[in-house]
XYZ file of C-alpha atoms in Angstrom:
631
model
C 30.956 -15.223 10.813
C 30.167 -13.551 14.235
C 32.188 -10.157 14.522
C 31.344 -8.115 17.932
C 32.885 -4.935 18.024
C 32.689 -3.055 21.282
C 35.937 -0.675 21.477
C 35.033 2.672 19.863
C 38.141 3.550 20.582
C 39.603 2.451 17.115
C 39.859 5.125 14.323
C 39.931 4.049 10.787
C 43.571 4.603 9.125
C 42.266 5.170 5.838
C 39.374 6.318 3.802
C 36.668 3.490 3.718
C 36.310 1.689 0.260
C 33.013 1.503 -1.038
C 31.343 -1.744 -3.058
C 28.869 0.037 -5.610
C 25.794 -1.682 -5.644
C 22.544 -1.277 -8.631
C 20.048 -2.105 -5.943
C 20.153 -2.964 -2.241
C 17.427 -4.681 0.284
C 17.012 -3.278 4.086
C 15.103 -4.368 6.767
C 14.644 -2.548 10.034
C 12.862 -5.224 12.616
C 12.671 -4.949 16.743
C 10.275 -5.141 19.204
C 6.523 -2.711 18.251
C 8.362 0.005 21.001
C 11.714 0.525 19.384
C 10.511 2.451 16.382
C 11.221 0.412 13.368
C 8.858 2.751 11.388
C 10.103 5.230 12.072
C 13.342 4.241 11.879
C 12.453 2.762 8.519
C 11.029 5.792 7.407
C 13.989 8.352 7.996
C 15.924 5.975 5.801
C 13.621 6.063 3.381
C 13.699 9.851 3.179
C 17.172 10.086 2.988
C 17.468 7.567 0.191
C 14.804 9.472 -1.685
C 16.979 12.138 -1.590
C 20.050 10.935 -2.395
C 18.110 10.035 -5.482
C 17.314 6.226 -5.752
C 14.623 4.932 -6.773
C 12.678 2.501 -4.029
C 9.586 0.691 -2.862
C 8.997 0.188 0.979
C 6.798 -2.469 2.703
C 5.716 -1.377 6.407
C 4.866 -4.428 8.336
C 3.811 -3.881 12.149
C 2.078 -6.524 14.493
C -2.610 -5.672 15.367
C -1.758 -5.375 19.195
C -1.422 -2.063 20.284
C 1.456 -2.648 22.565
C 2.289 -6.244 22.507
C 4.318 -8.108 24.724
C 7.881 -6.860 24.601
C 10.340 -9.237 23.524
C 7.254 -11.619 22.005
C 7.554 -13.071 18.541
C 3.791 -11.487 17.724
C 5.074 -7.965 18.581
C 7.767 -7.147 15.727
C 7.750 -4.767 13.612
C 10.154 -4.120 10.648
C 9.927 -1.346 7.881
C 11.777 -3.361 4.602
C 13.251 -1.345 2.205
C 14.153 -1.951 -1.693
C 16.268 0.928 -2.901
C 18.236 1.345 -6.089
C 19.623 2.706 -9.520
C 17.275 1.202 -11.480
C 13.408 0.672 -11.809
C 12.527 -0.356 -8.413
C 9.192 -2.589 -8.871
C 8.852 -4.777 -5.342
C 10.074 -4.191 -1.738
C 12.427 -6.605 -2.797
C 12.500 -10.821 -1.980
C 15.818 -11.771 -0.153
C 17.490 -9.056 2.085
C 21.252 -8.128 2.020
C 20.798 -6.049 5.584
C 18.584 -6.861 8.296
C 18.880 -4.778 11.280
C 17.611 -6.923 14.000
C 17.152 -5.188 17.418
C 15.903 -8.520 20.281
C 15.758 -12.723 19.635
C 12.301 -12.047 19.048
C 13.176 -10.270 15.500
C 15.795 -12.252 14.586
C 14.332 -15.195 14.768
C 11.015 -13.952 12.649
C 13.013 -12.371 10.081
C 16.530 -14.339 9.745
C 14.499 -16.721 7.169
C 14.761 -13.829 4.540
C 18.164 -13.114 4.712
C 20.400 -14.145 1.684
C 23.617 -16.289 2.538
C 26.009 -13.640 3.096
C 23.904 -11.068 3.785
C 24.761 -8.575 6.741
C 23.075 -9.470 10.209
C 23.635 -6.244 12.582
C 22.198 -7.412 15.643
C 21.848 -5.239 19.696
C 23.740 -7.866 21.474
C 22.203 -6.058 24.651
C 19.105 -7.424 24.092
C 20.178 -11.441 23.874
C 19.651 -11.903 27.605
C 17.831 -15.263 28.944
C 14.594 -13.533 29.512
C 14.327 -12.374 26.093
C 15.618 -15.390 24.150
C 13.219 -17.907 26.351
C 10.492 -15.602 24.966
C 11.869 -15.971 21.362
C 11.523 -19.061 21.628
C 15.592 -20.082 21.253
C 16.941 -22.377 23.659
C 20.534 -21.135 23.383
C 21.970 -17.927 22.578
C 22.364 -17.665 18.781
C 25.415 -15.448 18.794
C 27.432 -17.987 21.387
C 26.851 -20.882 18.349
C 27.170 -21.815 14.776
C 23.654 -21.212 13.749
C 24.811 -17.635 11.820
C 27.994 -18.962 10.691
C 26.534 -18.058 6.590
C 25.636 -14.887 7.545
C 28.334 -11.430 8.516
C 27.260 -10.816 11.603
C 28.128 -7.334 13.205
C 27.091 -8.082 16.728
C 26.649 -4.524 18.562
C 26.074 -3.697 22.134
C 23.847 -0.676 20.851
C 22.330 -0.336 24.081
C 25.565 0.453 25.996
C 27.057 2.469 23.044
C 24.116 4.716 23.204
C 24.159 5.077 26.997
C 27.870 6.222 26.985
C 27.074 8.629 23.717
C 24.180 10.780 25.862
C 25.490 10.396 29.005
C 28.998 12.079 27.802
C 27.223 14.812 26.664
C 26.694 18.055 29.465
C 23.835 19.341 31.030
C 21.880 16.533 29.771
C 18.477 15.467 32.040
C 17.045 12.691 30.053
C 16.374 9.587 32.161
C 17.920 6.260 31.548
C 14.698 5.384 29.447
C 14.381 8.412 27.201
C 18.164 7.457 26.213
C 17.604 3.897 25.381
C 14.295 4.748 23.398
C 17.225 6.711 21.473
C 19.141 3.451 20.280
C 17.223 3.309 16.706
C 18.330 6.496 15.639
C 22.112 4.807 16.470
C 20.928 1.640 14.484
C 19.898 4.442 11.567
C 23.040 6.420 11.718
C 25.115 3.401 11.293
C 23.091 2.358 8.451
C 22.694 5.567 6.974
C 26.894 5.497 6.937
C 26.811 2.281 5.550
C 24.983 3.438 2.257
C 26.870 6.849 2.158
C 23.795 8.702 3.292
C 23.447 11.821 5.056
C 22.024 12.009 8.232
C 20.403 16.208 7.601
C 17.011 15.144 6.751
C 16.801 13.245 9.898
C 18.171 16.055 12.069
C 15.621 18.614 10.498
C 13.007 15.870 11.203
C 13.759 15.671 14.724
C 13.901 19.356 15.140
C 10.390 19.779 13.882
C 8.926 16.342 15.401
C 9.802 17.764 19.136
C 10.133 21.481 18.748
C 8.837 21.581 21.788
C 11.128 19.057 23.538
C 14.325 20.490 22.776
C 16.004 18.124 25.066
C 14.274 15.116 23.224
C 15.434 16.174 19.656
C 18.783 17.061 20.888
C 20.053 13.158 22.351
C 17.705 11.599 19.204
C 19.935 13.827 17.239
C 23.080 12.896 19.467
C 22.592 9.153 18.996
C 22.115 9.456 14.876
C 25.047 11.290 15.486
C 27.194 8.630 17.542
C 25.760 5.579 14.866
C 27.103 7.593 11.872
C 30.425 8.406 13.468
C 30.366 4.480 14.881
C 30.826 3.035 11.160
C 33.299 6.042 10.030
C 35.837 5.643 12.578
C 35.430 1.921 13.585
C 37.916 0.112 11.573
C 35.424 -2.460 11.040
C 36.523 -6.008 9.241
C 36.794 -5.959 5.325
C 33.755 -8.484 4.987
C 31.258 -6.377 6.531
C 31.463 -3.543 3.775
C 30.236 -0.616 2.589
C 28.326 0.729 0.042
C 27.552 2.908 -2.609
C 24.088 2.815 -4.656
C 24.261 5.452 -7.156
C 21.146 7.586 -7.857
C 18.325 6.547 -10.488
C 17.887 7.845 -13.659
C 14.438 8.941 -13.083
C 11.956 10.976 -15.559
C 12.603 15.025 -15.227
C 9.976 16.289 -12.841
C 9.564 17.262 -9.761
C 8.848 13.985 -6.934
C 8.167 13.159 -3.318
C 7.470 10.012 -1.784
C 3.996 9.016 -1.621
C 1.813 6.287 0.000
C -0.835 4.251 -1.076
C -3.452 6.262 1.272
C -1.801 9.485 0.414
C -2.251 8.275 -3.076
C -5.886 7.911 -2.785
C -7.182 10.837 -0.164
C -5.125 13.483 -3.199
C -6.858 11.650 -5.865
C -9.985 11.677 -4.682
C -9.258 15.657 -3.415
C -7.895 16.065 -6.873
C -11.132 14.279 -8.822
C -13.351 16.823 -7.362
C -11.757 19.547 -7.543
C -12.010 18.573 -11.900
C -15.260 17.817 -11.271
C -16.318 21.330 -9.391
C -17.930 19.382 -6.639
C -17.137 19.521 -2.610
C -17.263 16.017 -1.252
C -17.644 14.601 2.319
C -15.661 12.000 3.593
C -17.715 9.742 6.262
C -16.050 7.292 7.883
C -15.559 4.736 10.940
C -12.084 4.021 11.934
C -10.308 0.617 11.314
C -6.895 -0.658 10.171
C -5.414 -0.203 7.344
C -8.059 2.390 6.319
C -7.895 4.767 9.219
C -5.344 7.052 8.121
C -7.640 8.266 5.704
C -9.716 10.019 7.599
C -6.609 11.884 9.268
C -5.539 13.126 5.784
C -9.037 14.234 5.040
C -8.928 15.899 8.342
C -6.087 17.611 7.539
C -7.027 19.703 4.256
C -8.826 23.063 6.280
C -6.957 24.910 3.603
C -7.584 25.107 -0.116
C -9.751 22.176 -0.568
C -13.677 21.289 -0.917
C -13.836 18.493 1.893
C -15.243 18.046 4.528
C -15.019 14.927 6.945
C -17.456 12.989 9.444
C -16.173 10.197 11.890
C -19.060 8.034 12.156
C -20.389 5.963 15.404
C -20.330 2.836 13.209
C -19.950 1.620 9.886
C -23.392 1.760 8.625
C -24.249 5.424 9.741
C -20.803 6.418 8.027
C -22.259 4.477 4.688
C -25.443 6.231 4.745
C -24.102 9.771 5.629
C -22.245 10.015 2.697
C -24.715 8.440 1.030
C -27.116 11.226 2.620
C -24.384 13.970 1.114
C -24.408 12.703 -2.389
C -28.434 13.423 -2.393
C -27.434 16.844 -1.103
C -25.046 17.228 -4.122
C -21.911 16.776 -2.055
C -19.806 13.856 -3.525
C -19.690 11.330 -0.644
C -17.148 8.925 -0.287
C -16.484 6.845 2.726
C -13.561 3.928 3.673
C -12.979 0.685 5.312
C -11.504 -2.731 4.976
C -13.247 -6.078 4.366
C -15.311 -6.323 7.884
C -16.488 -2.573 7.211
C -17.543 -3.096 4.394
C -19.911 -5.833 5.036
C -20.882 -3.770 7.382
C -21.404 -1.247 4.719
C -23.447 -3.692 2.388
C -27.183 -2.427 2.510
C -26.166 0.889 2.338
C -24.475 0.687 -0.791
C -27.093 -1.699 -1.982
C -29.428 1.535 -1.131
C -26.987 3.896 -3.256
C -27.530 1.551 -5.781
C -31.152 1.335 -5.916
C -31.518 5.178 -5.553
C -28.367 5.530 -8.506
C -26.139 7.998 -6.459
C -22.578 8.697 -6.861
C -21.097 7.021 -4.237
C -17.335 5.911 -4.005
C -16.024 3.298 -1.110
C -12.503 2.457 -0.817
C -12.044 -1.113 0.046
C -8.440 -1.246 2.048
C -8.354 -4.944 1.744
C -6.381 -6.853 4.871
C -6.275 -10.755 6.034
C -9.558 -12.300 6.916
C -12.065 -13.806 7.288
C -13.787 -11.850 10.192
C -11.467 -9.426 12.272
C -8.320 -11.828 10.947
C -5.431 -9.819 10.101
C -5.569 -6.113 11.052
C -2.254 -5.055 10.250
C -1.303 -7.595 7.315
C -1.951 -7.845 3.797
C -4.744 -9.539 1.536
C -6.780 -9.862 -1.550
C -10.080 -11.759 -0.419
C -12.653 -8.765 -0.961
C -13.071 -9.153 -4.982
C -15.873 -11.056 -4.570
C -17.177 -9.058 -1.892
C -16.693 -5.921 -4.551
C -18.413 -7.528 -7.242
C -21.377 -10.143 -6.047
C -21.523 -9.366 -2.515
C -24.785 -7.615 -1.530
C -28.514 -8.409 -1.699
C -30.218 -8.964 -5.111
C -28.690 -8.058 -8.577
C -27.013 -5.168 -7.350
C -24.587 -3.836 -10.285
C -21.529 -1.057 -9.176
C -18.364 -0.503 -10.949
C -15.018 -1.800 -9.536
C -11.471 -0.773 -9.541
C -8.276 -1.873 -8.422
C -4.876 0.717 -7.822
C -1.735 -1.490 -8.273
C 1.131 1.011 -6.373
C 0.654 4.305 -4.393
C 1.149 6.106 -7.262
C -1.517 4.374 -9.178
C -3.752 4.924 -6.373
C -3.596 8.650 -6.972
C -4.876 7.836 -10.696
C -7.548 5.362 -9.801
C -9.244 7.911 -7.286
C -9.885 10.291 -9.947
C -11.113 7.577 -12.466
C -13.113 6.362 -9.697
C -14.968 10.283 -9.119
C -15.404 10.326 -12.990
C -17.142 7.410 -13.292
C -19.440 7.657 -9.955
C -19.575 10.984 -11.335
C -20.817 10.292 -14.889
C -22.933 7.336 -14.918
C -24.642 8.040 -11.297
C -23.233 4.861 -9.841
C -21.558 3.042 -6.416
C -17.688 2.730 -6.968
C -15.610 0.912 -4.874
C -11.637 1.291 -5.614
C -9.814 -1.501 -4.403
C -6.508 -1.214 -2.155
C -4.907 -3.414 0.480
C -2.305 -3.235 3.411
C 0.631 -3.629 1.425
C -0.466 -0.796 -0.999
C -1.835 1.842 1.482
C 0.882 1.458 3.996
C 3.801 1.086 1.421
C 5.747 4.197 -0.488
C 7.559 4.983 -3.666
C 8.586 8.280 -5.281
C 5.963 10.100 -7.213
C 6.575 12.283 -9.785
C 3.936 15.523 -8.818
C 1.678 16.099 -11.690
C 0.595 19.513 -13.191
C -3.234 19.436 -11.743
C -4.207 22.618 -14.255
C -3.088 20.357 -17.353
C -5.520 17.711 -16.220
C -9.437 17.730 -18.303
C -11.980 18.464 -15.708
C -15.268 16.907 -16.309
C -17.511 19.388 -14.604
C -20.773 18.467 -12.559
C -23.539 20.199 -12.146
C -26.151 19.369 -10.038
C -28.061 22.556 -9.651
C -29.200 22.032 -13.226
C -32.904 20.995 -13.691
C -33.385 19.072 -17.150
C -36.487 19.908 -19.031
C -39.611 18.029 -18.260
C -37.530 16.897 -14.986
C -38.598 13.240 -13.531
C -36.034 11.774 -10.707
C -35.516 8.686 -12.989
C -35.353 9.863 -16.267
C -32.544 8.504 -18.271
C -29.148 10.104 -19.758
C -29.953 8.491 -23.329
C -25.939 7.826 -23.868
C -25.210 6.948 -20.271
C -28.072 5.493 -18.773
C -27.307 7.904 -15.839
C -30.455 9.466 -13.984
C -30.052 13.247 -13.354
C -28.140 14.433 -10.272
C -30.268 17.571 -8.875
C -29.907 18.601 -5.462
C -32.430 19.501 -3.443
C -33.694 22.832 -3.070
C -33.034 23.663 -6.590
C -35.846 25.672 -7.955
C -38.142 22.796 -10.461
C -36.409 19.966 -9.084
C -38.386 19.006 -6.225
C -38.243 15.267 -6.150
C -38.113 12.178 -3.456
C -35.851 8.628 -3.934
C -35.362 5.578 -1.451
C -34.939 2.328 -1.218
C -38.380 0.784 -2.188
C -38.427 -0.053 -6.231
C -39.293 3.184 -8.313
C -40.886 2.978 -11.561
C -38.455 4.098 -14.798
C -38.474 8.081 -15.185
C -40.868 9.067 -12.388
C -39.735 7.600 -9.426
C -43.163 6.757 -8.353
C -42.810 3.116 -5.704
C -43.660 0.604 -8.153
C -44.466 -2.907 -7.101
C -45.157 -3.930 -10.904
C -43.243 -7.110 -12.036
C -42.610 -6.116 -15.413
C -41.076 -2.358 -13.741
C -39.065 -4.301 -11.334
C -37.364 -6.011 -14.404
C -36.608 -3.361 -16.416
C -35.207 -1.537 -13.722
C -33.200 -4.745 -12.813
C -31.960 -4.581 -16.716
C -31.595 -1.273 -16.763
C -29.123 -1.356 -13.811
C -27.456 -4.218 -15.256
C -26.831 -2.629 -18.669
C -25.659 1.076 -17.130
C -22.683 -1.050 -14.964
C -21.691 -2.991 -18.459
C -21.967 -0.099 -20.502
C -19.298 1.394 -19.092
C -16.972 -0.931 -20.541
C -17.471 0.979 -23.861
C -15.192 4.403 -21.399
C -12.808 2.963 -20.216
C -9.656 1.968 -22.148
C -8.645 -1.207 -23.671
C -6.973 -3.848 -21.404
C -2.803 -3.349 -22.792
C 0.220 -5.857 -22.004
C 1.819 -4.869 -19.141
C 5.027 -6.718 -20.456
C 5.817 -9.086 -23.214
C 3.961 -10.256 -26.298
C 0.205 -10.225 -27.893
C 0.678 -14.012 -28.148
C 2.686 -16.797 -26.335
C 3.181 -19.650 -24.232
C 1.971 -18.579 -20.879
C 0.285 -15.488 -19.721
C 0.485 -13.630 -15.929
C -3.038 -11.930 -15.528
C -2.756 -10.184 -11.810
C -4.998 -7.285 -10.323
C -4.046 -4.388 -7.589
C -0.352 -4.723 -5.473
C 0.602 -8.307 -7.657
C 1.767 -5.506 -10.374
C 5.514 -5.325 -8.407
C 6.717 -9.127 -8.207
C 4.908 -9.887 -11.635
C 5.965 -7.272 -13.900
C 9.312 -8.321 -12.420
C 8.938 -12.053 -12.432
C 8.401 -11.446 -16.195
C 10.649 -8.953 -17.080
C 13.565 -11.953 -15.983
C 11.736 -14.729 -17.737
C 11.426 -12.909 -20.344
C 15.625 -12.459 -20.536
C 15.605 -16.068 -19.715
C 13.717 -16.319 -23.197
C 10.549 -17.351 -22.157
C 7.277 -16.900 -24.232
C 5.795 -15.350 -20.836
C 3.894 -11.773 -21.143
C 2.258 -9.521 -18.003
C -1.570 -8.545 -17.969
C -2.779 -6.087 -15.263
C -6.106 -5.145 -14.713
C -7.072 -2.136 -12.816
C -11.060 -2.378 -13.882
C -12.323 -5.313 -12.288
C -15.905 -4.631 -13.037
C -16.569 -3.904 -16.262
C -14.063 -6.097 -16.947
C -12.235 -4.486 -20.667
C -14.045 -4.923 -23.526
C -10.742 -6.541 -25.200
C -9.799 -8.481 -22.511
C -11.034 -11.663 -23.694
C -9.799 -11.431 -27.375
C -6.220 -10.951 -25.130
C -6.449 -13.550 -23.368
C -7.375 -16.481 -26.314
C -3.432 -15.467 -27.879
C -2.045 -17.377 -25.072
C -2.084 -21.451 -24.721
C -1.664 -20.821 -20.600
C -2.966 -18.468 -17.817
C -1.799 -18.028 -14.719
C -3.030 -15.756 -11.812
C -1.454 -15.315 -8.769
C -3.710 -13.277 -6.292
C -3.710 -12.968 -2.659
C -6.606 -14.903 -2.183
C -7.608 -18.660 -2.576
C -8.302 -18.011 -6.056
C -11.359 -15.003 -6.955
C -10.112 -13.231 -10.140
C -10.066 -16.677 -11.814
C -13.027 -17.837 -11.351
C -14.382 -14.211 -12.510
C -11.985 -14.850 -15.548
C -13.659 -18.431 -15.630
C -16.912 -17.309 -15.648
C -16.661 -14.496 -18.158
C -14.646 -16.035 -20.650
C -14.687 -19.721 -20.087
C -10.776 -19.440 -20.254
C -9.171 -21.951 -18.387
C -7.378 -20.132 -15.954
C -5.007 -21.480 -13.315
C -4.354 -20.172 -9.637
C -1.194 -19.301 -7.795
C -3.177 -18.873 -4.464
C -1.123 -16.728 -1.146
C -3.235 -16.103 2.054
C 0.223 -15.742 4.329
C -0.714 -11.870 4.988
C 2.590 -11.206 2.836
C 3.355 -10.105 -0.694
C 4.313 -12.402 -3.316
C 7.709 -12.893 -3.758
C 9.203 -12.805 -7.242
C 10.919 -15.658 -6.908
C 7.193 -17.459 -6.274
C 5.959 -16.371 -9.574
C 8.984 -17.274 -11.307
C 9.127 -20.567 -9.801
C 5.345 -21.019 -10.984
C 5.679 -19.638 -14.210
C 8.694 -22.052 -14.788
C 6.817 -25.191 -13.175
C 3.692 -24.730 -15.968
C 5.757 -24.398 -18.735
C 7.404 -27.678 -17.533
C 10.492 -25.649 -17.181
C 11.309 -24.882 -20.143
């Protein structure tokens, strides 16, 4: 059903009526210049504020500046918004928001029959579909005929909205770089939202382009006006989606790298240490450094952009010895990069914690898209018998929690940790309750305290842990590397029998950590049943989902979540023998089951996705279903 409207000269008789919705799905997608992000994440803000509940999946092509009107240049910002518990950024979409050819024809594939197609009609000129790829012009045909299609000239409709307006001295290019914040204001009216938050935005964003601000601000205006005084046809619709019922407290929306650089601000601060953040910059883990960057004010860090990845690995390493907690970031090439140096944190048993923003590989592979390949990198993959502790965050918010377990840990038991994240996690949001940092326990370090009788490798008798004295403290004059050190001294010991008790001794401190951290629970479901869903880091959305419907279906299916990959829980295993089936579905081709495999001879089955995409919950359903020969 192809409606194009192009008279804005009709004025709605009456008061629009509204269709209230529990949950809607929005995607913004156009070419990497038209600022779907951004569009996508004014929306966001203004749904957060009207109250609703929501998860948001970024997704934005590795070229810098691709192409325009290319298929490998989109970008789109998807949105999942409702009254209830919002979980993924949602499977089929009910809006997409398509800006050239190029985006509709990479994105019309998730759009439900009947969903609303609102498409720049501008933009469907020969050039642009050849480059698309279409060979006719999908708004002159039948091909969208199951769709409502609100075909807009948004170019021209912003052009007449700026140019109308006096004294104005923007060029023809500055106004048609305008035309998403029309696309916004028309969906902004379309949910009943308000259009202040992105106004103030604006303001601050170019204070010091007044001009700029003011036709941005103009065309959110005209969009938002467009859709209440178009009498548009009954089948395109509007809605309402009425605010969450959210836990009293105070929120914000929060990111999956926000998540983790306040974590890991907020686990030393409990811990009374300052830490150093040493880094070399690559996608998704970049941002990182910029928040690090960012806290002159009120916090104990201090940051170091690297020349490559191994000098950033070894100057935070080089800080921990100093008593500074070092931490540095990367993704799956950096941290190979990385390996020797960690294997060298190891061997010397310093805190160290790495954060692992996982994206599509193998090699440089897929900068901006998602992935779970690097478990096996996190747990096996560096030279020798070279123990560490693992962790995985499954949502931004959980990232926030995970960074402070991970500085406890490193903390306690003088260890490597690497906290596990990927693309979908550190570029997506959700609302985040703010917790009360002076409730929280700290767990105080000290490393200007010189044990009695002090040798470099003595032994913590409960944790294993070697002491942690910097240097320069008076009696504590002492020397590590990377050569084997006999137990307690640290003399360089080349004995066989030293170089296996240290090997044991490594071992043992890693597994003994199972015995402090809690007890694997059920994410969902049942201690017993028919089929079990084990999944690890940004799986926890479209799972715990998946589930939660099977489970009103009256399946015997239950929802296992693991955020400590290695130690796995002490209780996992006992978990895991109350269920005839498991099934893990992973981003990957497969690494948490054979880990499972291995540990607990469990025969585990895969549900595999390399696609550089999150699972769908349809996929898991439709798995889940399949093994228990649906039933």
């Amino acid at each position: 059903m192809n409606i194009p409207i192009q008279d804005s000269s009709l004025t709605r008789s009456s008061p629009v009526e509204r269709e209230i919705r529990e949950s809607a799905v929005v995607r913004f997608a156009g070419d990497s210049g038209d600022g779907m992000q951004l569009t996508g994440s004014q929306f966001t803000l203004a749904t957060a504020i009207a109250g609703n509940d929501l998860v948001t999946f970024p997704d934005f092509p590795a070229e810098i500046r691709a192409p325009i009107g290319t298929t490998f240049g989109v970008s789109t910002f998807q949105i999942n918004f409702g009254t209830r518990e919002i979980r993924t950024a949602g499977d089929a979409l009910d809006v997409l928001v398509a800006m050239n050819p190029a985006a509709l024809i990479t994105n019309l594939v998730d759009l439900r029959t009947d969903g609303l197609l609102i498409i720049d009609s501008s933009a469907f000129q020969e050039r642009n579909l050849k480059k698309a790829g279409y060979e006719e012009n999908p708004l002159e045909g039948d091909s969208l005929d199951k769709y409502r299609v609100l075909a807009l000239d948004i170019s021209k409709l912003t052009q007449t909205t700026i140019k109308s307006m006096e004294e104005i001295e923007a060029t023809n290019k500055e106004i048609l770089r305008t035309k998403n914040m029309w696309a916004l204001g028309l969906v902004l009216w379309l949910f009943d939202r308000e259009t202040a938050s992105t106004k103030s935005w604006l303001d601050g964003k170019f204070s010091k382009l007044p001009e700029i601000a003011r036709i941005n601000g103009a065309a959110l205006e005209a969009g938002f006006a467009f859709g209440e005084t178009i009498e548009l046809p009954q089948e395109i619709g509007a809605y309402t989606v009425p605010a969450a019922s959210l836990p009293a407290g105070e929120y914000r929306n929060i990111t999956g790298t926000e998540g983790v650089c306040w974590g890991l601000a907020t686990g030393v601060h409990l811990a009374n240490l300052p830490m150093m953040y040493c880094s070399y910059p690559i996608t998704p883990a970049s941002n990182m450094l910029h928040i690090f960057a960012s806290m002159t004010d009120g916090f104990d860090v201090e940051t170091f952009q690297a020349e490559d990845e191994i000098a950033a690995v070894t100057a935070a390493i080089g800080a921990s010895y100093a008593g500074v907690l070092g931490v540095t970031g990367s993704s799956g090439p950096g941290i190979a990069l990385k390996t020797e140096g960690i294997g060298l944190a190891v061997s010397v048993e310093l805190p160290l914690i790495i954060v692992n923003a996982q994206r599509g590989g193998p090699s440089t592979g897929l900068p901006t898209k998602t992935e779970q390949s690097d478990l096996y990198q996190a747990v096996f993959g560096r030279n020798a018998d070279t123990p560490l502790v693992v962790l995985a965050a499954h949502s931004p918010g959980d990232c926030f929690t995970m960074a402070i377990e991970a500085v406890r840990l490193a903390t306690k038991y003088m260890t490597p940790v690497m906290l596990l994240t990927d693309g979908y996690i550190s570029n997506s949001s959700e609302p985040w309750s703010i917790p009360d940092i002076a409730a929280m326990p700290t767990f105080e370090v000290h490393t200007d305290q010189v044990p009695e009788n002090y040798q470099p490798f003595m032994r913590d008798p409960e944790t294993l842990a070697r002491p942690w004295v910097a240097p320069g403290t008076p009696g504590g004059m002492h020397r590590i590397g990377g050569l084997e050190r006999a137990n307690g001294s640290g003399i360089v010991s080349y004995d066989p029998d030293n170089h296996q008790e240290m090997t044991n001794l490594r071992a043992r401190k890693i597994l003994s950590i199972a015995d402090d951290i809690p007890e694997q629970e059920i994410a969902r479901g049942d201690l017993q049943g028919d089929l079990v869903v084990v999944g690890w880091g940004s799986t926890f959305g479209p799972i715990n989902r998946a589930v939660s419907n099977l489970r009103d279906e009256g399946l015997s299916v239950s929802h296992i979540h693991l955020n400590n990959i290695w130690p796995l829980p002490r209780n996992l295993g006992q978990l895991l023998e109350g269920f005839e089936q498991v099934l893990v579905p992973e981003m990957n081709n497969g690494q948490l089951v054979t880990l499972l495999r291995a540990e607990y001879v469990v025969d585990a089955k895969s549900l595999p996705k390399t696609s550089g995409k999150p699972f769908k919950v349809v996929e898991i359903e439709d798995a889940v279903r399949a093994r228990l020969g649906g039933k």
